[in-house]
Amino acid sequence: MILLWLECDANGVTEISLETVAFARSLSAAGGGIVIRAALFGDVPEAARDQLAAHGVDEVHHVTGSAYDAYSGAAWASALQDIRERTTCVVVAAAGSPRGNEVIAHLAARLDVPMAANVLSFSGLAPFEVTRQVAGGSALEDMRLPRRPALFTVAGHSWTATPADQRTTPVWHEESPAVAEADLIARVSARGEAKEDSSGALTSSRVVVGAGRGAGGPNGFGGVMELAEMLDGALGVSRVVTSLGWRPHHEQIGQTGSRISPELYIPCGISGAIQHWAGCSSSKTILAINTDAEAPMVTKAHYAVIGDMHEVVPAIVAELKRRAV
Amino acid sequence: MVNVLVCVKRVPDSSSQVVLTPDNQAVDGRHAGFTVSSHEECAIELAVRLAEATGGLATVLTLGPAEATEQLRSALAVGCGAAVHIEADGVAFGPADVAREIAAVVRSHEAEGRGHDLVLLGNDASDTGDFQVGIRLAYALGLPVVNGVSTLEVADGVVSAHVDGPDGPETYSVPTPMVATVLEGGVEPRYPTLKGRIGAKKVELETRSAATQPAGAHRVRLRLPPPAPTTVEILGEGPEAAPSVVDLFEKLGIR
Ligand SMILES: Cc1cc2nc3c(=O)[nH]c(=O)nc-3n(C[C@H](O)[C@H](O)[C@H](O)COP(=O)(O)OP(=O)(O)OC[C@H]3O[C@@H](n4cnc5c(N)ncnc54)[C@H](O)[C@@H]3O)c2cc1C
Ligand SMILES: Nc1ncnc2c1ncn2[C@@H]1O[C@H](COP(=O)(O)O)[C@@H](O)[C@H]1O
């Protein structure tokens, strides 16, 4: 059996958690129809129930109780360990999100078994071999997971969150496994207000307008921000921009920033270094705006405009306004 | 007085094209040069700030080949006061092996009366990206761990660790000793001064050998992904391209 740790936001199960379910369905099929169980912690929005059925989850373990009100990697892994022991699951996986990697790493340490982070695909079942992203996505590693349970996380946006061919009627288990005091020492003790324009908007927007060193300075973002607003999109930046303090770190796209997969990404004045590419390569369409026709961002893009972003972007904004009337 | 141990890994500089070693077991940094991950640079900065503010000591540690002493010297040059080198072929060591070796050093320092209040690591190493050494280390030591920390303070034996969580900022209050993994972005790492660099050369390194045989990383091989075909369509040059761009938006159903 396969056990998945899934995350929710206000709208239901997160996109990358549903991608993990799609991965698990493929694994289930390869193993002749292995049962898929999901563990969800805390508040589960109503929409999630329908999503779990549509995406082919067979059994749901909904974990609540005072021990789980605030996040603690150790406590959540302890509950996951409890479920996995009762259900004898041979695979436990989560999305390759910060929390997904953290919870699975806790479980790996508790069980003293290997863990593979950011898995893209699997090849053999026995031995179980996976391919995962390393070096910020610029290299792949074939890795064996010889011990049971096999523990891994699924790289964000490497699978598509499509519903299953057949809906399921998940069996719902409400539970509250006991947790040792020691596992509750490192738990969230205070929470601040979410930043209004936090990276949530960046990772969920259909359109992202990017800006790099080509912006020229902290005051060079007016045009790209106006374009982002007109397209109902979000602004993302390169690391040069955050390092120079032109824009806040939570807007950074890349290996050490957010990974995005919008319908359209418009990088302006961004060279397309491998660490930046690691965060934007799964965009459906890329339109690069750059003065340099040889920049990697241009050669890797689907479309490009060669020119100064401070001239091209305002011209696009003007054209959008012209067509709007 | 807060004594901090900060763990760094010598990794190939990832800003240039990735090349693999001939045995396909590691990323080759011979031409690109070597560094530590940006998360670890921030961990060093946090360690040095804590030591400076409390009159404590920041000790840097690495497990790796003889050349990894370069990375220790760089950390000494920005304010770490002591350095530990576990001499070993890093590639043969999986994340559980590395955690076990770091734990052995922490325990032996503790036994010698120079224990660490806090152990800092990076959230993930930029070459192997295993996302687990810090957490495994915490379990090996029986200590609590907070992951993905951007800034932290210590007061009265309690660490306040700040994390940019999925739903906004979070704080963990955890008594020392504890382990934390650091995510870049909370602090700006400083550059070494000339004085720092000269001072770093004089520090005597604590050199150790690995305590146990490594179990390994279960790596079969590394490969490079196939290059994406370039089929870029140039929509035009300069502002005159704007109408074609907006046509594209309409074709994609963006507005
Ligand atoms: C461990 C590590 C992690 C990293 N993580 C990240 C990360 O998460 N995200 C990230 O982005 N980077 C990351 N980097 C940095 C990365 O290697 C590059 O340095 C960075 O992405 C370059 O930013 P840039 O494209 O804005 O700047 P540059 O590389 O300087 O490129 C500027 C581009 O703008 C073009 N340009 C200049 N002026 C104009 C103009 N007026 N109009 C149009 N085009 C113009 C130029 O032709 C050029 O292509 C990381 C590096 C390391 C070593
Ligand atoms: N060989 C090593 N020596 C010292 N610290 C290491 C080593 N390998 C990993 N680490 C630490 O563990 C963190 C996470 O690494 P990883 O789990 O491999 O992604 C790194 O950022 C380092 O701080």
XYZ file of C-alpha atoms and ligand atoms in Angstrom:
656
model
C 0.000 0.000 0.000
C 1.009 3.571 -0.678
C 0.643 6.289 1.953
C 0.693 9.937 0.832
C 1.043 12.979 3.049
C -1.061 15.691 1.402
C -1.225 19.410 2.061
C -4.271 21.675 1.810
C -4.724 25.394 1.389
C -7.961 27.371 1.647
C -9.148 26.047 -1.737
C -8.559 22.348 -1.117
C -5.673 19.973 -1.693
C -2.678 21.894 -3.091
C -1.814 21.495 -6.744
C 1.537 19.834 -6.058
C -0.049 17.410 -3.604
C -2.495 16.389 -6.351
C 0.490 15.928 -8.680
C 1.858 13.526 -6.070
C -1.440 11.625 -6.172
C -1.038 11.321 -9.963
C 2.462 9.907 -9.443
C 1.078 7.449 -6.876
C -1.653 6.294 -9.280
C 0.998 5.456 -11.830
C 2.950 3.537 -9.174
C -0.243 1.813 -8.069
C -1.015 0.726 -11.637
C 2.529 -0.597 -12.136
C 2.068 -2.701 -9.004
C -1.280 -4.105 -10.174
C -3.617 -1.694 -8.387
C -2.009 -0.929 -5.045
C -4.324 0.829 -2.565
C -3.611 4.553 -2.162
C -4.051 6.042 1.295
C -3.777 9.735 2.074
C -2.994 11.387 5.392
C -4.232 14.959 5.912
C -3.634 17.026 9.039
C -5.758 19.742 10.622
C -8.429 21.702 8.759
C -9.517 20.062 5.532
C -11.675 22.286 3.312
C -14.898 20.754 1.968
C -13.563 20.854 -1.615
C -10.772 18.461 -0.677
C -13.242 15.587 -0.152
C -14.372 15.748 -3.736
C -10.802 16.177 -5.020
C -9.613 13.071 -3.176
C -12.431 11.036 -4.754
C -11.848 12.494 -8.204
C -8.121 11.817 -8.008
C -8.512 8.188 -7.002
C -7.553 8.067 -3.308
C -8.932 4.888 -1.660
C -8.623 5.654 2.050
C -8.180 8.897 3.963
C -6.635 9.319 7.414
C -7.687 12.684 8.784
C -5.491 13.564 11.734
C -6.705 16.206 14.200
C -6.388 16.952 17.904
C -4.571 19.432 20.119
C -1.170 17.829 19.406
C -1.619 18.691 15.732
C -3.105 22.201 15.996
C 0.292 23.772 15.447
C 2.783 22.366 12.975
C 5.632 20.217 14.257
C 7.659 18.118 11.828
C 8.398 15.517 14.502
C 4.794 15.207 15.724
C 3.356 14.981 12.232
C 5.927 12.371 11.237
C 5.116 10.460 14.413
C 1.438 10.267 13.388
C 2.417 9.291 9.862
C 4.644 6.556 11.277
C 1.729 5.312 13.365
C -0.589 5.141 10.342
C 2.026 3.460 8.193
C 2.653 0.779 10.844
C -1.063 0.009 11.240
C -1.615 -0.133 7.490
C 1.740 -1.740 6.583
C 2.308 0.678 3.700
C 5.514 -0.069 1.781
C 5.749 3.391 0.219
C 5.310 6.761 1.948
C 5.542 9.894 -0.188
C 4.718 13.600 -0.189
C 5.090 16.556 -2.525
C 8.570 18.067 -2.765
C 7.397 21.216 -0.961
C 9.363 22.581 2.007
C 6.993 20.834 4.413
C 6.774 17.655 2.338
C 10.550 17.275 2.329
C 10.649 18.026 6.037
C 7.971 15.547 7.132
C 9.379 12.722 5.003
C 12.917 13.430 6.269
C 11.628 13.157 9.851
C 10.031 9.828 9.013
C 13.244 8.634 7.335
C 15.270 9.533 10.422
C 12.769 7.854 12.749
C 12.719 4.631 10.724
C 16.405 4.827 9.751
C 15.688 4.192 6.059
C 16.875 6.154 2.994
C 14.830 8.989 1.499
C 14.902 10.370 -2.038
C 13.992 14.065 -2.402
C 12.478 15.529 -5.574
C 11.713 12.352 -7.488
C 10.653 12.696 -11.139
C 9.895 9.090 -12.051
C 10.403 5.466 -11.054
C 11.758 2.633 -13.192
C 11.966 -0.747 -11.466
C 9.667 -1.830 -8.652
C 11.991 -4.582 -7.345
C 14.497 -3.186 -6.733
C 12.660 0.103 -6.478
C 14.616 2.649 -8.483
C 13.771 6.314 -8.873
C 15.149 9.232 -10.846
C 15.359 12.493 -8.980
C 16.451 16.085 -9.551
C 19.766 17.152 -8.065
C 21.967 20.240 -8.448
C 18.929 22.498 -8.653
C 17.471 20.540 -11.553
C 20.580 20.666 -13.724
C 21.399 16.979 -13.175
C 19.457 13.778 -12.577
C 20.273 11.005 -10.146
C 19.181 7.397 -10.473
C 18.808 6.144 -6.937
C 17.811 2.884 -5.319
C 15.440 2.697 -2.396
C 16.180 -0.829 -1.191
C 14.495 -0.634 2.229
C 10.813 -0.672 3.166
C 9.047 1.597 3.464
C 10.454 3.425 0.443
C 10.339 7.137 1.294
C 10.421 9.959 -1.224
C 9.052 13.325 -2.272
C 7.841 14.153 -5.782
C 9.438 17.142 -7.544
C 6.944 19.973 -7.997
C 5.348 20.217 -11.445
C 6.995 17.080 -12.773
C 3.545 15.448 -12.942
C 0.215 16.915 -13.971
C -2.602 16.931 -11.435
C -5.157 15.222 -13.670
C -8.142 13.423 -12.117
C -8.236 9.611 -12.211
C -10.125 7.699 -14.938
C -12.275 6.191 -12.214
C -13.614 8.078 -9.221
C -13.271 6.414 -5.831
C -15.408 6.629 -2.715
C -12.679 7.147 -0.134
C -13.124 5.476 3.245
C -12.636 8.229 5.796
C -10.813 7.560 9.093
C -10.858 10.291 11.753
C -7.908 9.813 14.050
C -5.717 11.403 16.669
C -2.624 9.266 17.286
C -0.790 9.797 20.586
C 2.451 11.811 20.375
C 5.454 11.705 22.698
C 6.189 14.974 24.561
C 9.653 15.103 22.957
C 8.088 15.354 19.510
C 6.202 18.497 20.515
C 9.196 20.557 21.656
C 9.881 22.061 18.232
C 6.431 23.230 17.169
C 5.152 26.513 15.806
C 4.509 28.717 18.837
C 3.477 31.946 17.117
C 2.245 32.923 13.688
C 2.330 36.283 11.984
C 0.053 37.743 9.358
C 0.693 36.387 5.877
C 2.345 38.986 3.672
C -0.156 40.254 1.194
C 2.021 39.644 -1.828
C 3.765 36.546 -0.458
C 5.097 33.882 -2.778
C 1.656 32.215 -2.767
C 0.544 34.577 -5.544
C 3.733 33.871 -7.453
C 3.286 30.100 -7.474
C -0.447 30.144 -8.210
C -0.730 32.911 -10.826
C -1.563 32.014 -14.445
C 0.814 34.722 -15.626
C 4.139 35.718 -14.106
C 6.156 38.702 -15.308
C 9.825 38.343 -14.371
C 12.482 41.030 -14.001
C 16.243 40.679 -13.626
C 19.315 42.862 -13.635
C 17.995 44.436 -16.818
C 15.525 46.384 -14.646
C 18.525 48.584 -13.893
C 17.728 49.546 -10.296
C 15.085 49.572 -7.576
C 13.025 52.069 -9.580
C 13.097 50.010 -12.760
C 10.102 47.801 -11.961
C 7.232 50.190 -12.765
C 6.686 48.827 -16.272
C 6.811 45.137 -15.385
C 4.526 45.702 -12.423
C 1.992 47.494 -14.582
C 2.154 44.678 -17.149
C 1.712 42.050 -14.414
C -1.296 43.906 -13.083
C -2.911 44.226 -16.522
C -2.492 40.485 -17.110
C -3.779 39.677 -13.618
C -0.388 38.156 -12.921
C 2.381 38.281 -10.329
C 5.876 39.771 -10.357
C 8.870 37.428 -9.986
C 12.556 38.340 -9.973
C 16.044 36.878 -10.337
C 18.482 36.479 -7.509
C 20.598 39.396 -8.659
C 17.554 41.558 -7.988
C 17.018 40.246 -4.444
C 20.755 40.235 -3.627
C 21.008 43.878 -4.619
C 18.010 44.595 -2.419
C 15.914 45.915 -5.308
C 13.005 43.590 -4.445
C 12.192 41.281 -1.488
C 13.434 37.680 -1.393
C 9.959 36.129 -1.486
C 9.635 37.313 -5.077
C 12.673 35.295 -6.181
C 12.221 32.558 -8.745
C 14.711 29.713 -8.992
C 16.624 27.040 -7.223
C 16.702 28.991 -3.969
C 13.436 30.816 -4.583
C 9.979 29.786 -5.765
C 9.301 27.263 -8.485
C 6.606 28.467 -10.823
C 4.593 26.791 -13.573
C 2.252 29.445 -14.979
C 0.518 29.386 -18.367
C 2.781 32.242 -19.405
C 6.087 33.452 -17.989
C 7.531 36.719 -19.319
C 11.153 37.076 -18.107
C 12.440 40.603 -18.828
C 16.154 41.362 -18.535
C 16.885 37.905 -17.068
C 19.801 35.961 -18.568
C 18.389 32.527 -17.733
C 21.156 31.103 -15.531
C 20.656 27.438 -14.702
C 19.553 28.263 -11.131
C 16.893 30.610 -12.428
C 15.814 28.121 -15.078
C 15.383 25.490 -12.340
C 12.496 27.563 -11.012
C 10.726 28.466 -14.234
C 11.363 25.625 -16.687
C 7.917 24.119 -16.181
C 6.115 27.257 -17.374
C 3.762 26.274 -20.233
C 4.887 29.154 -22.449
C 7.889 31.445 -22.028
C 8.187 34.829 -23.720
C 11.620 36.329 -23.121
C 12.339 40.039 -23.458
C 16.067 40.694 -23.613
C 18.575 42.930 -25.391
C 20.789 39.904 -26.046
C 19.526 37.412 -28.636
C 22.147 34.917 -27.412
C 21.037 34.943 -23.737
C 20.113 31.397 -22.578
C 16.681 32.676 -21.560
C 16.050 33.706 -25.172
C 17.348 30.517 -26.774
C 15.369 28.336 -24.343
C 12.144 30.373 -24.590
C 9.200 29.635 -26.895
C 8.940 33.272 -27.980
C 11.197 36.267 -27.619
C 11.374 39.964 -28.278
C 14.862 41.364 -28.704
C 15.046 44.818 -27.201
C 15.296 47.039 -24.168
C 12.678 46.056 -21.584
C 12.229 49.734 -20.704
C 10.985 50.333 -24.245
C 9.319 46.998 -25.045
C 7.289 46.574 -21.849
C 5.666 50.048 -21.943
C 4.851 49.469 -25.644
C 3.068 46.198 -24.728
C 1.182 47.986 -21.945
C 0.156 50.723 -24.390
C -0.970 48.162 -26.968
C -3.034 46.329 -24.324
C -4.679 49.620 -23.352
C -5.314 50.497 -27.017
C -7.067 47.176 -27.648
C -9.062 47.397 -24.423
C -11.026 50.440 -25.677
C 27.505 32.925 25.754
C 26.204 30.897 22.876
C 28.405 28.277 21.219
C 27.315 27.366 17.733
C 28.440 24.606 15.392
C 27.783 25.300 11.721
C 28.094 22.488 9.164
C 29.102 23.214 5.580
C 29.668 21.050 2.528
C 32.226 21.679 -0.218
C 30.182 21.684 -3.435
C 30.913 22.580 -7.053
C 30.020 26.172 -7.886
C 26.734 25.775 -9.683
C 26.731 29.038 -11.618
C 28.306 27.482 -14.699
C 27.434 24.464 -16.825
C 27.226 21.218 -14.858
C 29.844 18.555 -15.671
C 29.870 15.045 -14.169
C 32.885 13.124 -12.862
C 34.013 10.245 -15.145
C 32.406 7.625 -12.842
C 29.087 9.555 -12.936
C 28.940 9.598 -9.143
C 29.274 13.336 -8.552
C 29.117 16.771 -10.106
C 32.633 17.748 -11.188
C 33.793 21.099 -9.891
C 37.308 20.999 -11.301
C 36.633 23.736 -13.817
C 33.817 25.577 -12.112
C 35.498 25.831 -8.716
C 34.104 24.993 -5.295
C 32.050 26.800 -2.717
C 29.386 26.115 -0.065
C 25.626 26.431 -0.674
C 24.014 29.812 -0.224
C 21.872 28.430 2.628
C 25.086 27.522 4.442
C 26.583 30.987 3.851
C 23.555 32.358 5.688
C 23.973 29.716 8.431
C 27.591 30.868 8.907
C 26.418 34.480 9.118
C 23.797 33.593 11.755
C 26.360 31.576 13.744
C 28.911 34.397 13.695
C 26.327 37.012 14.710
C 25.167 34.884 17.647
C 28.726 34.238 18.802
C 29.628 37.932 18.507
C 26.521 39.102 20.334
C 26.998 36.711 23.260
C 30.774 36.377 23.512
C 30.460 32.764 22.396
C 32.231 30.702 19.769
C 31.175 29.776 16.242
C 32.803 26.541 15.102
C 32.609 25.454 11.464
C 32.643 21.770 10.505
C 32.904 19.898 7.254
C 33.157 16.287 6.175
C 35.095 16.036 2.953
C 38.451 15.632 1.214
C 41.639 17.515 2.122
C 40.625 20.361 -0.233
C 37.517 21.017 1.866
C 39.759 22.889 4.318
C 39.410 25.782 1.807
C 35.758 26.072 2.780
C 36.696 25.939 6.487
C 39.224 28.780 5.985
C 36.596 30.888 4.221
C 34.260 30.473 7.199
C 37.085 31.335 9.616
C 37.765 34.462 7.548
C 34.237 35.768 8.166
C 34.283 35.227 11.903
C 34.140 31.569 12.880
C 36.651 30.963 15.669
C 37.363 27.238 15.310
C 37.099 24.576 12.627
C 36.659 20.799 12.491
C 37.621 18.745 9.461
C 36.345 15.190 9.229
C 38.664 13.886 6.561
C 36.757 11.525 4.273
C 35.773 10.931 0.674
C 32.484 12.805 0.860
C 30.991 11.109 -2.200
C 30.994 7.729 -0.434
C 28.993 9.195 2.452
C 25.212 9.239 2.238
C 23.125 11.713 4.251
C 22.654 9.234 7.141
C 26.429 8.647 7.237
C 27.191 12.370 7.334
C 24.641 12.929 10.105
C 26.177 10.101 12.148
C 29.690 11.546 11.742
C 28.607 15.058 12.750
C 26.788 13.593 15.756
C 29.988 11.825 16.859
C 31.870 15.151 16.846
C 29.101 16.929 18.765
C 29.112 14.213 21.413
C 32.861 14.241 21.778
C 32.928 18.047 22.148
C 30.224 17.707 24.775
C 32.284 15.117 26.656
C 35.282 17.460 26.579
C 33.239 20.225 28.149
C 33.012 22.335 24.976
C 29.528 21.398 23.855
C 27.401 23.343 21.359
C 24.166 25.106 22.277
C 23.044 25.145 18.695
C 23.957 23.234 15.529
C 23.199 24.987 12.240
C 23.123 23.367 8.802
C 21.826 24.338 5.396
C 18.290 23.321 4.459
C 19.681 21.364 1.481
C 23.065 21.018 -0.178
C 23.215 22.531 -3.680
C 24.787 19.439 -5.287
C 22.960 16.368 -3.918
C 19.920 18.224 -2.523
C 18.990 15.485 -0.058
C 17.008 17.771 2.301
C 17.702 15.551 5.317
C 21.133 15.732 6.986
C 20.007 18.275 9.618
C 16.931 16.288 10.571
C 18.840 13.012 10.748
C 21.482 14.720 12.895
C 18.815 15.919 15.342
C 17.499 12.383 15.754
C 21.036 10.985 16.134
C 21.574 13.454 18.988
C 18.062 13.181 20.434
C 17.571 16.940 19.975
C 14.664 19.022 18.635
C 15.055 20.482 15.137
C 13.521 23.415 13.283
C 13.744 23.404 9.500
C 14.008 26.256 6.999
C 14.950 28.995 9.481
C 15.630 32.484 8.082
C 16.622 34.308 11.300
C 16.982 33.420 14.967
C 17.729 34.856 18.403
C 18.759 33.167 21.631
C 17.752 34.464 25.081
C 17.861 32.658 28.435
C 18.579 29.312 26.830
C 15.641 29.534 24.443
C 16.023 29.868 20.684
C 13.388 31.857 18.797
C 13.589 30.608 15.235
C 11.719 32.396 12.457
C 10.482 30.508 9.425
C 8.700 31.763 6.318
C 5.910 29.175 6.474
C 3.428 28.295 3.736
C 0.772 30.517 5.367
C 3.007 33.341 6.557
C 5.725 33.901 9.147
C 6.078 31.382 11.991
C 8.121 31.376 15.180
C 9.365 28.328 17.073
C 10.571 28.737 20.675
C 12.851 25.840 21.512
C 15.231 25.329 24.448
C 18.936 24.747 23.721
C 20.622 22.523 22.757
C 18.867 22.200 19.419
C 19.445 21.811 15.686
C 18.250 24.225 12.987
C 18.517 24.149 9.221
C 18.799 27.514 7.504
C 17.173 28.810 4.329
C 18.827 31.722 2.521
C 17.174 35.122 2.516
C 17.008 36.080 6.202
C 20.484 37.590 6.490
C 23.107 38.916 4.107
C 26.390 36.976 4.436
C 29.362 39.291 4.993
C 32.527 39.388 2.905
C 35.860 38.535 4.522
C 38.131 41.410 5.478
C 41.876 41.266 4.860
C 42.405 40.988 8.629
C 39.890 38.148 8.738
C 41.678 36.315 5.971
C 45.066 36.601 7.654
C 43.581 35.522 10.988
C 41.937 32.508 9.374
C 45.289 31.157 8.255
C 46.540 31.025 11.840
C 43.701 28.945 13.268
C 44.669 25.345 13.872
C 42.125 22.943 12.430
C 40.782 20.049 14.473
C 41.300 17.122 12.096
C 39.476 13.860 12.635
C 38.880 10.704 10.705
C 35.465 9.187 10.138
C 34.146 7.192 13.098
C 32.439 4.465 11.054
C 32.298 2.921 7.588
C 29.759 4.728 5.380
C 26.662 2.863 4.194
C 26.603 5.074 1.079
C 24.055 7.171 -0.770
C 22.277 4.409 -2.787
C 23.230 6.336 -5.882
C 23.269 4.303 -9.081
C 24.505 7.119 -11.288
C 24.123 10.768 -12.151
C 23.058 11.829 -15.639
C 22.570 15.117 -17.409
C 19.055 15.804 -18.660
C 18.724 15.883 -22.449
C 19.099 19.467 -23.738
C 15.776 21.070 -24.531
C 15.416 21.707 -28.281
C 15.590 25.405 -29.097
C 12.666 26.440 -31.215
C 12.383 30.042 -30.155
C 10.192 32.224 -32.330
C 11.407 35.827 -32.398
C 8.330 38.064 -32.355
C 10.290 41.138 -33.291
C 12.756 43.750 -32.139
C 12.107 46.696 -29.870
C 8.755 48.369 -29.160
C 7.480 47.570 -32.686
C 7.009 43.975 -31.482
C 4.214 45.012 -29.091
C 1.272 44.159 -31.408
C 2.663 40.653 -32.068
C 3.088 40.191 -28.316
C -0.518 41.146 -27.634
C -1.609 38.854 -30.489
C 0.211 36.062 -28.653
C -1.595 36.924 -25.398
C -4.892 36.649 -27.270
C -3.889 33.351 -28.871
C -2.985 31.951 -25.430
C -6.259 33.229 -23.995
C -4.403 35.306 -21.431
C -6.799 38.257 -21.637
C 23.814 28.313 -5.374
C 23.173 29.345 -6.260
C 21.814 29.516 -6.208
C 21.195 30.457 -7.042
N 19.843 30.574 -6.988
C 19.232 31.427 -7.837
C 17.802 31.564 -7.859
O 17.074 30.913 -7.091
N 17.251 32.412 -8.751
C 17.991 33.166 -9.611
O 17.404 33.917 -10.388
N 19.321 33.085 -9.596
C 19.973 32.252 -8.731
N 21.328 32.205 -8.724
C 22.086 33.230 -9.494
C 22.238 32.907 -10.960
O 23.406 32.126 -11.152
C 22.401 34.212 -11.774
O 23.485 34.935 -11.257
C 21.169 35.116 -11.761
O 19.991 34.372 -12.047
C 21.345 36.188 -12.804
O 20.332 37.151 -12.670
P 19.908 38.065 -13.917
O 19.493 37.187 -15.030
O 18.913 39.049 -13.400
O 21.237 38.872 -14.208
P 22.309 38.713 -15.386
O 22.805 37.340 -15.498
O 23.279 39.810 -15.178
O 21.479 38.974 -16.699
C 20.899 40.179 -17.052
C 20.232 39.981 -18.394
O 19.475 41.131 -18.716
C 19.735 41.510 -20.060
N 19.528 42.952 -20.095
C 20.325 43.929 -19.573
N 19.747 45.132 -19.742
C 18.575 44.925 -20.357
C 17.503 45.770 -20.780
N 17.542 47.100 -20.584
N 16.438 45.214 -21.377
C 16.377 43.877 -21.579
N 17.355 43.019 -21.203
C 18.430 43.546 -20.585
C 21.119 41.035 -20.357
O 21.278 40.785 -21.750
C 21.186 39.741 -19.550
O 20.730 38.646 -20.310
C 21.962 31.273 -7.913
C 23.340 31.089 -7.948
C 23.959 30.161 -7.146
C 25.449 29.979 -7.223
N 29.770 16.515 3.950
C 29.167 17.410 4.743
N 29.870 18.068 5.702
C 29.273 18.976 6.515
N 27.974 19.296 6.431
C 27.232 18.676 5.496
C 27.762 17.706 4.608
N 26.775 17.269 3.800
C 25.654 17.950 4.151
N 25.926 18.798 5.174
C 25.009 19.754 5.826
O 23.669 19.299 5.668
C 22.897 20.241 4.930
C 21.821 19.534 4.136
O 22.401 18.655 3.202
P 21.543 17.582 2.385
O 20.649 16.899 3.352
O 22.591 16.661 1.803
O 20.785 18.333 1.323
C 23.907 21.009 4.123
O 23.431 22.277 3.752
C 25.075 21.092 5.108
O 24.858 22.121 6.068
